[in-house]
Coordinates of C-alpha atoms and ligand atoms in Angstrom, one line a residue:
X1 CA 21.9 -17.8 -7.4
X2 CA 19.3 -19.9 -9.0
X3 CA 15.7 -19.6 -7.8
X4 CA 12.3 -18.5 -8.9
X5 CA 13.7 -15.2 -10.2
X6 CA 17.0 -16.3 -11.8
X7 CA 17.8 -13.6 -14.5
X8 CA 15.3 -11.1 -13.5
X9 CA 15.8 -7.6 -12.4
X10 CA 13.6 -6.1 -9.5
X11 CA 13.2 -2.6 -8.0
X12 CA 11.9 -2.3 -4.4
X13 CA 11.3 1.3 -2.9
X14 CA 11.8 1.7 0.5
X15 CA 13.9 -1.2 0.7
X16 CA 16.4 -0.3 3.6
X17 CA 14.3 -1.3 6.4
X18 CA 11.4 -3.6 7.5
X19 CA 8.8 -4.7 4.9
X20 CA 10.8 -3.3 2.0
X21 CA 13.9 -5.0 3.4
X22 CA 12.3 -8.3 3.7
X23 CA 10.9 -8.1 0.3
X24 CA 14.4 -7.2 -1.4
X25 CA 16.2 -10.1 0.6
X26 CA 13.6 -12.5 -0.4
X27 CA 13.9 -11.5 -4.2
X28 CA 17.5 -11.8 -4.0
X29 CA 17.6 -15.1 -2.3
X30 CA 15.4 -16.4 -5.4
X31 CA 18.0 -15.0 -7.8
X32 CA 16.9 -11.8 -8.7
X33 CA 19.2 -8.8 -9.2
X34 CA 17.7 -5.8 -7.1
X35 CA 17.8 -2.0 -7.2
X36 CA 17.4 -1.3 -3.5
X37 CA 16.0 2.0 -3.1
X38 CA 15.9 3.9 0.2
X39 CA 16.7 7.5 1.1
X40 CA 17.3 6.5 4.8
X41 CA 14.4 8.7 5.9
X42 CA 12.8 9.0 9.3
X43 CA 9.1 8.0 9.5
X44 CA 7.6 11.5 9.1
X45 CA 9.4 11.9 5.7
X46 CA 11.2 15.3 6.4
X47 CA 14.4 14.2 7.6
X48 CA 17.4 11.7 6.6
X49 CA 17.8 9.5 9.5
X50 CA 20.4 7.0 8.1
X51 CA 21.5 7.3 4.4
X52 CA 23.5 4.3 4.5
X53 CA 20.6 1.7 4.9
X54 CA 20.0 0.8 1.4
X55 CA 23.9 0.2 1.0
X56 CA 23.7 -2.2 4.0
X57 CA 21.0 -4.3 2.4
X58 CA 23.2 -4.5 -0.8
X59 CA 26.1 -5.4 1.3
X60 CA 24.1 -8.3 2.7
X61 CA 23.0 -9.7 -0.6
X62 CA 26.4 -9.5 -2.2
X63 CA 27.9 -11.3 0.8
X64 CA 25.3 -14.1 0.2
X65 CA 26.5 -14.3 -3.4
X66 CA 23.5 -12.2 -5.1
X67 CA 23.6 -8.9 -7.0
X68 CA 22.2 -5.7 -6.0
X69 CA 22.8 -1.8 -6.2
X70 CA 21.6 1.0 -3.9
X71 CA 19.8 3.8 -5.3
X72 CA 19.0 6.8 -2.9
X73 CA 16.7 8.7 -5.0
X74 CA 13.7 10.1 -3.1
X75 CA 10.4 8.4 -4.2
X76 CA 8.2 11.3 -4.4
X77 CA 8.5 13.0 -7.8
X78 CA 8.8 12.1 -11.5
X79 CA 12.5 12.7 -11.5
X80 CA 12.9 10.3 -8.5
X81 CA 11.0 7.6 -10.1
X82 CA 12.8 8.0 -13.4
X83 CA 16.3 8.0 -11.5
X84 CA 15.5 4.7 -9.9
X85 CA 14.2 3.0 -13.2
X86 CA 17.3 4.4 -15.0
X87 CA 19.6 2.8 -12.4
X88 CA 18.1 -0.7 -13.2
X89 CA 18.4 -0.1 -17.0
X90 CA 22.1 1.3 -16.7
X91 CA 22.9 -1.6 -14.5
X92 CA 21.3 -4.6 -16.1
X93 CA 19.3 -3.2 -19.2
X94 CA 15.8 -4.6 -18.1
X95 CA 13.2 -4.4 -15.4
X96 CA 10.8 -7.5 -14.5
X97 CA 9.6 -6.5 -11.1
X98 CA 8.7 -3.2 -9.3
X99 CA 7.5 -3.1 -5.7
X100 CA 6.4 0.2 -4.6
X101 CA 6.7 0.0 -1.0
X102 CA 8.1 3.3 0.2
X103 CA 5.7 5.2 2.6
X104 CA 5.6 7.5 5.4
X105 CA 3.2 8.9 8.2
X106 CA 2.1 12.3 9.5
X107 CA -0.8 11.7 11.7
X108 CA -3.3 14.2 13.0
X109 CA -7.2 15.1 12.9
X110 CA -8.0 16.8 9.9
X111 CA -8.3 20.0 11.2
X112 CA -4.8 19.7 12.4
X113 CA -3.1 18.4 9.2
X114 CA -0.9 21.0 7.4
X115 CA -0.2 21.4 3.7
X116 CA 3.2 19.7 4.5
X117 CA 1.4 16.9 6.3
X118 CA -0.5 16.4 3.2
X119 CA 1.9 16.8 0.5
X120 CA 4.8 14.7 2.0
X121 CA 2.6 11.7 2.7
X122 CA 0.7 11.8 -0.7
X123 CA 3.9 12.5 -2.5
X124 CA 5.9 9.6 -1.2
X125 CA 3.0 7.0 -1.5
X126 CA 0.9 8.0 -4.2
X127 CA 2.8 10.3 -6.5
X128 CA 6.0 8.1 -5.9
X129 CA 4.2 5.1 -7.1
X130 CA 2.8 6.8 -10.0
X131 CA 6.4 8.0 -10.8
X132 CA 8.2 4.6 -10.8
X133 CA 5.4 3.0 -12.9
X134 CA 5.3 6.0 -15.2
X135 CA 9.2 5.5 -15.7
X136 CA 8.9 1.7 -15.9
X137 CA 6.0 1.5 -18.2
X138 CA 7.7 2.0 -21.4
X139 CA 10.2 -0.7 -20.6
X140 CA 7.5 -3.0 -19.6
X141 CA 5.6 -2.2 -22.8
X142 CA 8.6 -2.9 -25.0
X143 CA 9.5 -5.8 -23.2
X144 CA 5.9 -7.2 -23.2
X145 CA 6.2 -8.2 -19.7
X146 CA 6.6 -6.7 -16.2
X147 CA 4.9 -7.0 -12.6
X148 CA 4.1 -4.2 -10.3
X149 CA 3.0 -4.6 -6.6
X150 CA 1.9 -1.4 -4.9
X151 CA 1.5 -1.0 -1.2
X152 CA -1.7 0.2 0.3
X153 CA -3.1 0.0 3.8
X154 CA -6.3 -0.9 5.6
X155 CA -6.2 2.7 6.9
X156 CA -7.5 3.3 3.3
X157 CA -10.7 2.2 4.6
X158 CA -10.9 5.1 6.9
X159 CA -8.8 5.6 10.1
X160 CA -8.8 8.3 12.7
X161 CA -6.3 10.9 12.4
X162 CA -4.9 9.6 9.0
X163 CA -6.8 11.5 6.4
X164 CA -3.6 12.1 4.3
X165 CA -2.5 8.6 4.6
X166 CA -5.9 7.0 4.0
X167 CA -6.3 9.3 0.8
X168 CA -3.0 8.2 -0.4
X169 CA -3.5 4.6 0.2
X170 CA -6.9 4.5 -1.3
X171 CA -5.5 6.4 -4.2
X172 CA -3.1 3.6 -4.7
X173 CA -6.1 1.1 -5.1
X174 CA -7.5 3.3 -8.0
X175 CA -3.8 3.6 -9.4
X176 CA -3.5 -0.3 -9.2
X177 CA -6.8 -1.0 -10.9
X178 CA -6.3 1.3 -13.6
X179 CA -2.6 0.5 -14.4
X180 CA -3.7 -3.2 -14.6
X181 CA -6.0 -2.1 -17.4
X182 CA -3.8 0.2 -19.1
X183 CA -0.9 -2.5 -19.3
X184 CA -2.8 -5.6 -19.4
X185 CA -2.6 -5.9 -23.2
X186 CA 1.2 -5.9 -22.9
X187 CA 1.2 -8.8 -20.5
X188 CA 2.1 -6.4 -17.5
X189 CA 0.4 -7.1 -14.1
X190 CA -0.2 -4.8 -11.3
X191 CA -1.9 -5.8 -7.8
X192 CA -1.6 -4.2 -4.5
X193 CA -1.3 -5.3 -0.9
X194 CA -2.5 -4.0 2.4
X195 CA 0.1 -5.3 4.9
X196 CA 0.4 -5.2 8.5
X197 CA 3.9 -5.7 10.2
X198 CA 4.9 -4.9 13.8
X199 CA 8.6 -4.3 12.6
X200 CA 8.2 -0.7 11.4
X201 CA 9.4 2.9 12.1
X202 CA 6.1 4.2 11.6
X203 CA 4.6 3.7 15.0
X204 CA 5.5 7.2 15.9
X205 CA 4.1 9.1 18.9
X206 CA 1.8 10.8 16.8
X207 CA 0.4 7.7 15.1
X208 CA 0.1 6.1 18.5
X209 CA -1.7 9.0 19.8
X210 CA -4.4 8.9 16.8
X211 CA -4.7 5.0 17.5
X212 CA -5.4 5.4 21.1
X213 CA -7.9 8.4 20.3
X214 CA -9.7 6.2 17.9
X215 CA -10.1 3.3 20.7
X216 CA -11.4 5.9 23.1
X217 CA -14.0 6.9 20.5
X218 CA -14.8 3.3 20.2
X219 CA -14.1 3.2 16.4
X220 CA -12.7 -0.3 17.0
X221 CA -15.4 -2.2 15.0
X222 CA -13.5 -2.7 11.9
X223 CA -10.1 -3.5 10.8
X224 CA -8.5 -2.0 14.0
X225 CA -10.6 -4.5 16.0
X226 CA -9.7 -7.4 13.7
X227 CA -6.0 -6.5 14.1
X228 CA -6.2 -6.2 18.0
X229 CA -7.9 -9.7 18.2
X230 CA -4.9 -11.4 16.2
X231 CA -2.7 -13.3 18.5
X232 CA 0.7 -13.0 16.9
X233 CA 2.8 -9.8 16.3
X234 CA 3.3 -10.2 12.6
X235 CA 6.9 -9.8 11.2
X236 CA 7.5 -8.7 7.6
X237 CA 8.2 -11.9 6.3
X238 CA 4.6 -13.1 5.3
X239 CA 4.3 -9.5 3.7
X240 CA 7.3 -10.2 1.6
X241 CA 6.3 -13.7 0.8
X242 CA 3.0 -12.6 -0.7
X243 CA 4.3 -9.5 -2.5
X244 CA 7.1 -11.6 -4.1
X245 CA 4.7 -14.5 -4.8
X246 CA 2.4 -12.1 -6.7
X247 CA 5.6 -11.4 -8.9
X248 CA 6.1 -15.0 -9.7
X249 CA 4.6 -17.1 -12.5
X250 CA 2.3 -18.8 -10.0
X251 CA 0.3 -15.4 -10.1
X252 CA 0.4 -14.9 -13.7
X253 CA -3.2 -14.6 -14.0
X254 CA -3.7 -12.3 -11.2
X255 CA -3.9 -8.4 -11.9
X256 CA -5.9 -5.3 -10.7
X257 CA -6.4 -7.2 -7.3
X258 CA -6.2 -6.0 -3.7
X259 CA -4.8 -8.4 -1.0
X260 CA -4.4 -8.0 2.8
X261 CA -1.5 -9.8 4.7
X262 CA -0.7 -9.7 8.4
X263 CA 1.4 -12.7 10.1
X264 CA -0.6 -15.7 10.0
X265 CA -3.4 -14.4 7.6
X266 CA -3.6 -13.5 3.9
X267 CA -6.8 -12.5 2.2
X268 CA -8.1 -11.1 -0.9
X269 CA -10.6 -8.3 -1.1
X270 CA -13.6 -8.5 -3.5
X271 CA -13.8 -6.4 -6.6
X272 CA -16.1 -3.3 -5.7
X273 CA -19.8 -4.1 -6.1
X274 CA -22.9 -2.1 -5.0
X275 CA -24.3 -3.5 -1.8
X276 CA -27.9 -2.4 -2.7
X277 CA -29.3 -0.3 -5.5
X278 CA -32.7 1.4 -6.2
X279 CA -34.3 2.5 -9.5
X280 CA -36.3 5.1 -11.0
X281 CA -37.4 5.1 -14.6
X282 CA -37.3 8.8 -14.7
X283 CA -34.3 9.5 -12.6
X284 CA -34.3 10.7 -9.1
X285 CA -35.7 13.7 -7.3
X286 CA -35.9 14.4 -3.6
X287 CA -39.5 13.3 -3.7
X288 CA -38.7 10.0 -5.6
X289 CA -36.1 9.3 -2.7
X290 CA -38.6 10.2 -0.1
X291 CA -41.1 7.6 -1.5
X292 CA -41.7 4.5 0.3
X293 CA -39.2 1.7 -0.7
X294 CA -36.6 4.2 -2.1
X295 CA -34.1 6.1 -0.2
X296 CA -35.2 4.4 2.9
X297 CA -34.8 1.1 1.7
X298 CA -31.2 2.1 0.3
X299 CA -30.0 3.3 3.6
X300 CA -32.3 1.8 6.3
X301 CA -29.8 -0.5 7.8
X302 CA -26.8 1.9 8.0
X303 CA -25.9 3.0 11.4
X304 CA -23.7 6.2 12.1
X305 CA -20.9 4.8 14.1
X306 CA -19.1 7.8 14.5
X307 CA -21.2 9.7 17.1
X308 CA -20.2 9.7 20.6
X309 CA -21.0 6.4 22.5
X310 CA -24.3 6.1 23.8
X311 CA -25.9 8.8 21.4
X312 CA -28.7 7.5 19.1
X313 CA -27.2 6.1 16.1
X314 CA -30.2 6.5 13.5
Ligands
NAD401 N1 4.0 -1.7 8.9 C1 2.7 -1.8 8.7 O1 2.0 -2.4 9.7 C2 2.0 -1.2 7.6 C3 0.5 -1.3 7.5 C4 -0.1 -0.7 6.4 C5 0.8 -0.2 5.3 N2 2.3 -0.1 5.5 C6 3.0 0.3 4.4 O2 4.0 -0.7 4.0 C7 5.0 0.1 3.7 C8 6.2 -0.3 4.4 O3 6.1 0.0 5.7 P1 7.2 -0.3 6.9 O4 6.4 -0.6 8.1 O5 8.1 -1.4 6.4 O6 7.8 1.2 6.8 P2 9.1 1.9 7.4 O7 9.0 3.3 7.8 O8 9.5 1.0 8.6 O9 10.1 1.8 6.1 C9 9.9 2.5 5.0 C10 11.2 2.7 4.3 O10 10.8 3.7 3.3 C11 11.9 4.7 3.0 N3 11.3 5.7 2.7 C12 10.3 6.6 3.1 N4 10.1 7.6 2.2 C13 11.0 7.3 1.1 C14 11.3 8.2 -0.2 N5 10.4 9.2 -0.3 N6 12.2 7.6 -1.0 C15 12.8 6.3 -0.8 N7 12.6 5.8 0.3 C16 11.7 6.3 1.2 C17 12.4 4.7 4.6 O11 13.5 5.4 4.6 C18 12.1 3.5 5.2 O12 13.3 2.9 5.3 C19 4.6 1.6 3.5 O13 4.1 2.1 2.3 C20 3.6 1.5 4.7 O14 2.7 2.6 4.4 C21 2.8 -0.8 6.5

């Protein structure tokens, strides 16, 4: 298969369904050989729903004349990440592209979340991304090349009932920025995407309940509102296009950056900057913060949007 990624080897985690599957098929169409990782889990991450889904994607690729192998290791541990990377090395002796896509949801208000809810979600998304990167990094360093795309979420900016998921996804933002710096000198790039796709197994009853509650509480001013205003039900194709394009030479100068994609819209977030700053030559004290033009100036226009509707916000 000729194409943009002819001769390259890619790994996609959570590649059996939806976004990961779309990314995998696009990479294969463009000539990459792909390790298709998926344990065939359910959306809550504590049961196996369909262990054969990675192989189905492989069969589809092979039927179209491409090359792929299935790997069912669980992305949530150092061993899992190592097994996936070893599969690529054993099969093809190199890795060019790593897309960390696997992720699960376990929703609930912070006082309802259990240790298992926390561990499963954080381990799949955040520790799993560390695990595959940790295993691939020596290969990338030796090759003096490699591209990583991690998968965050706009829920990382805060989303009712998703503390574990938000924390894991925003952890991925920090991981991405730092890996870009750690591996930059070796010509290795690392970026993240915050995707939206209507094709997903993650709209579970628990998730829908928290989304509904966030609407009832009027927490719809931010990304939720933006999403609700969009016209189309976004399919995973645009997500796949962006993730795979970031792996191509067209994005050879892009690393440590943070992208948004849903259906008909793609954007890039700015690097973190202070919105406003105050200074005190001797350092700050409570009195210094109380002084005119100090703390009040810093937070004066901030409104607490999380109080019940109709309550004074300041
Ligand atoms: N769909 C959206 O709107 C949306 C929004 C924001 C972020 N995301 C993120 O995008 C990614 C893909 O989302 P999706 O909607 O396609 O999810 P999905 O649940 O439809 O598919 C995820 C796949 O990952 C696999 N998986 C889960 N845990 C795994 C593990 N430990 N090891 C290996 N495979 C595992 C599952 O079996 C599943 O096939 C996730 O990281 C998700 O958090 C999705």
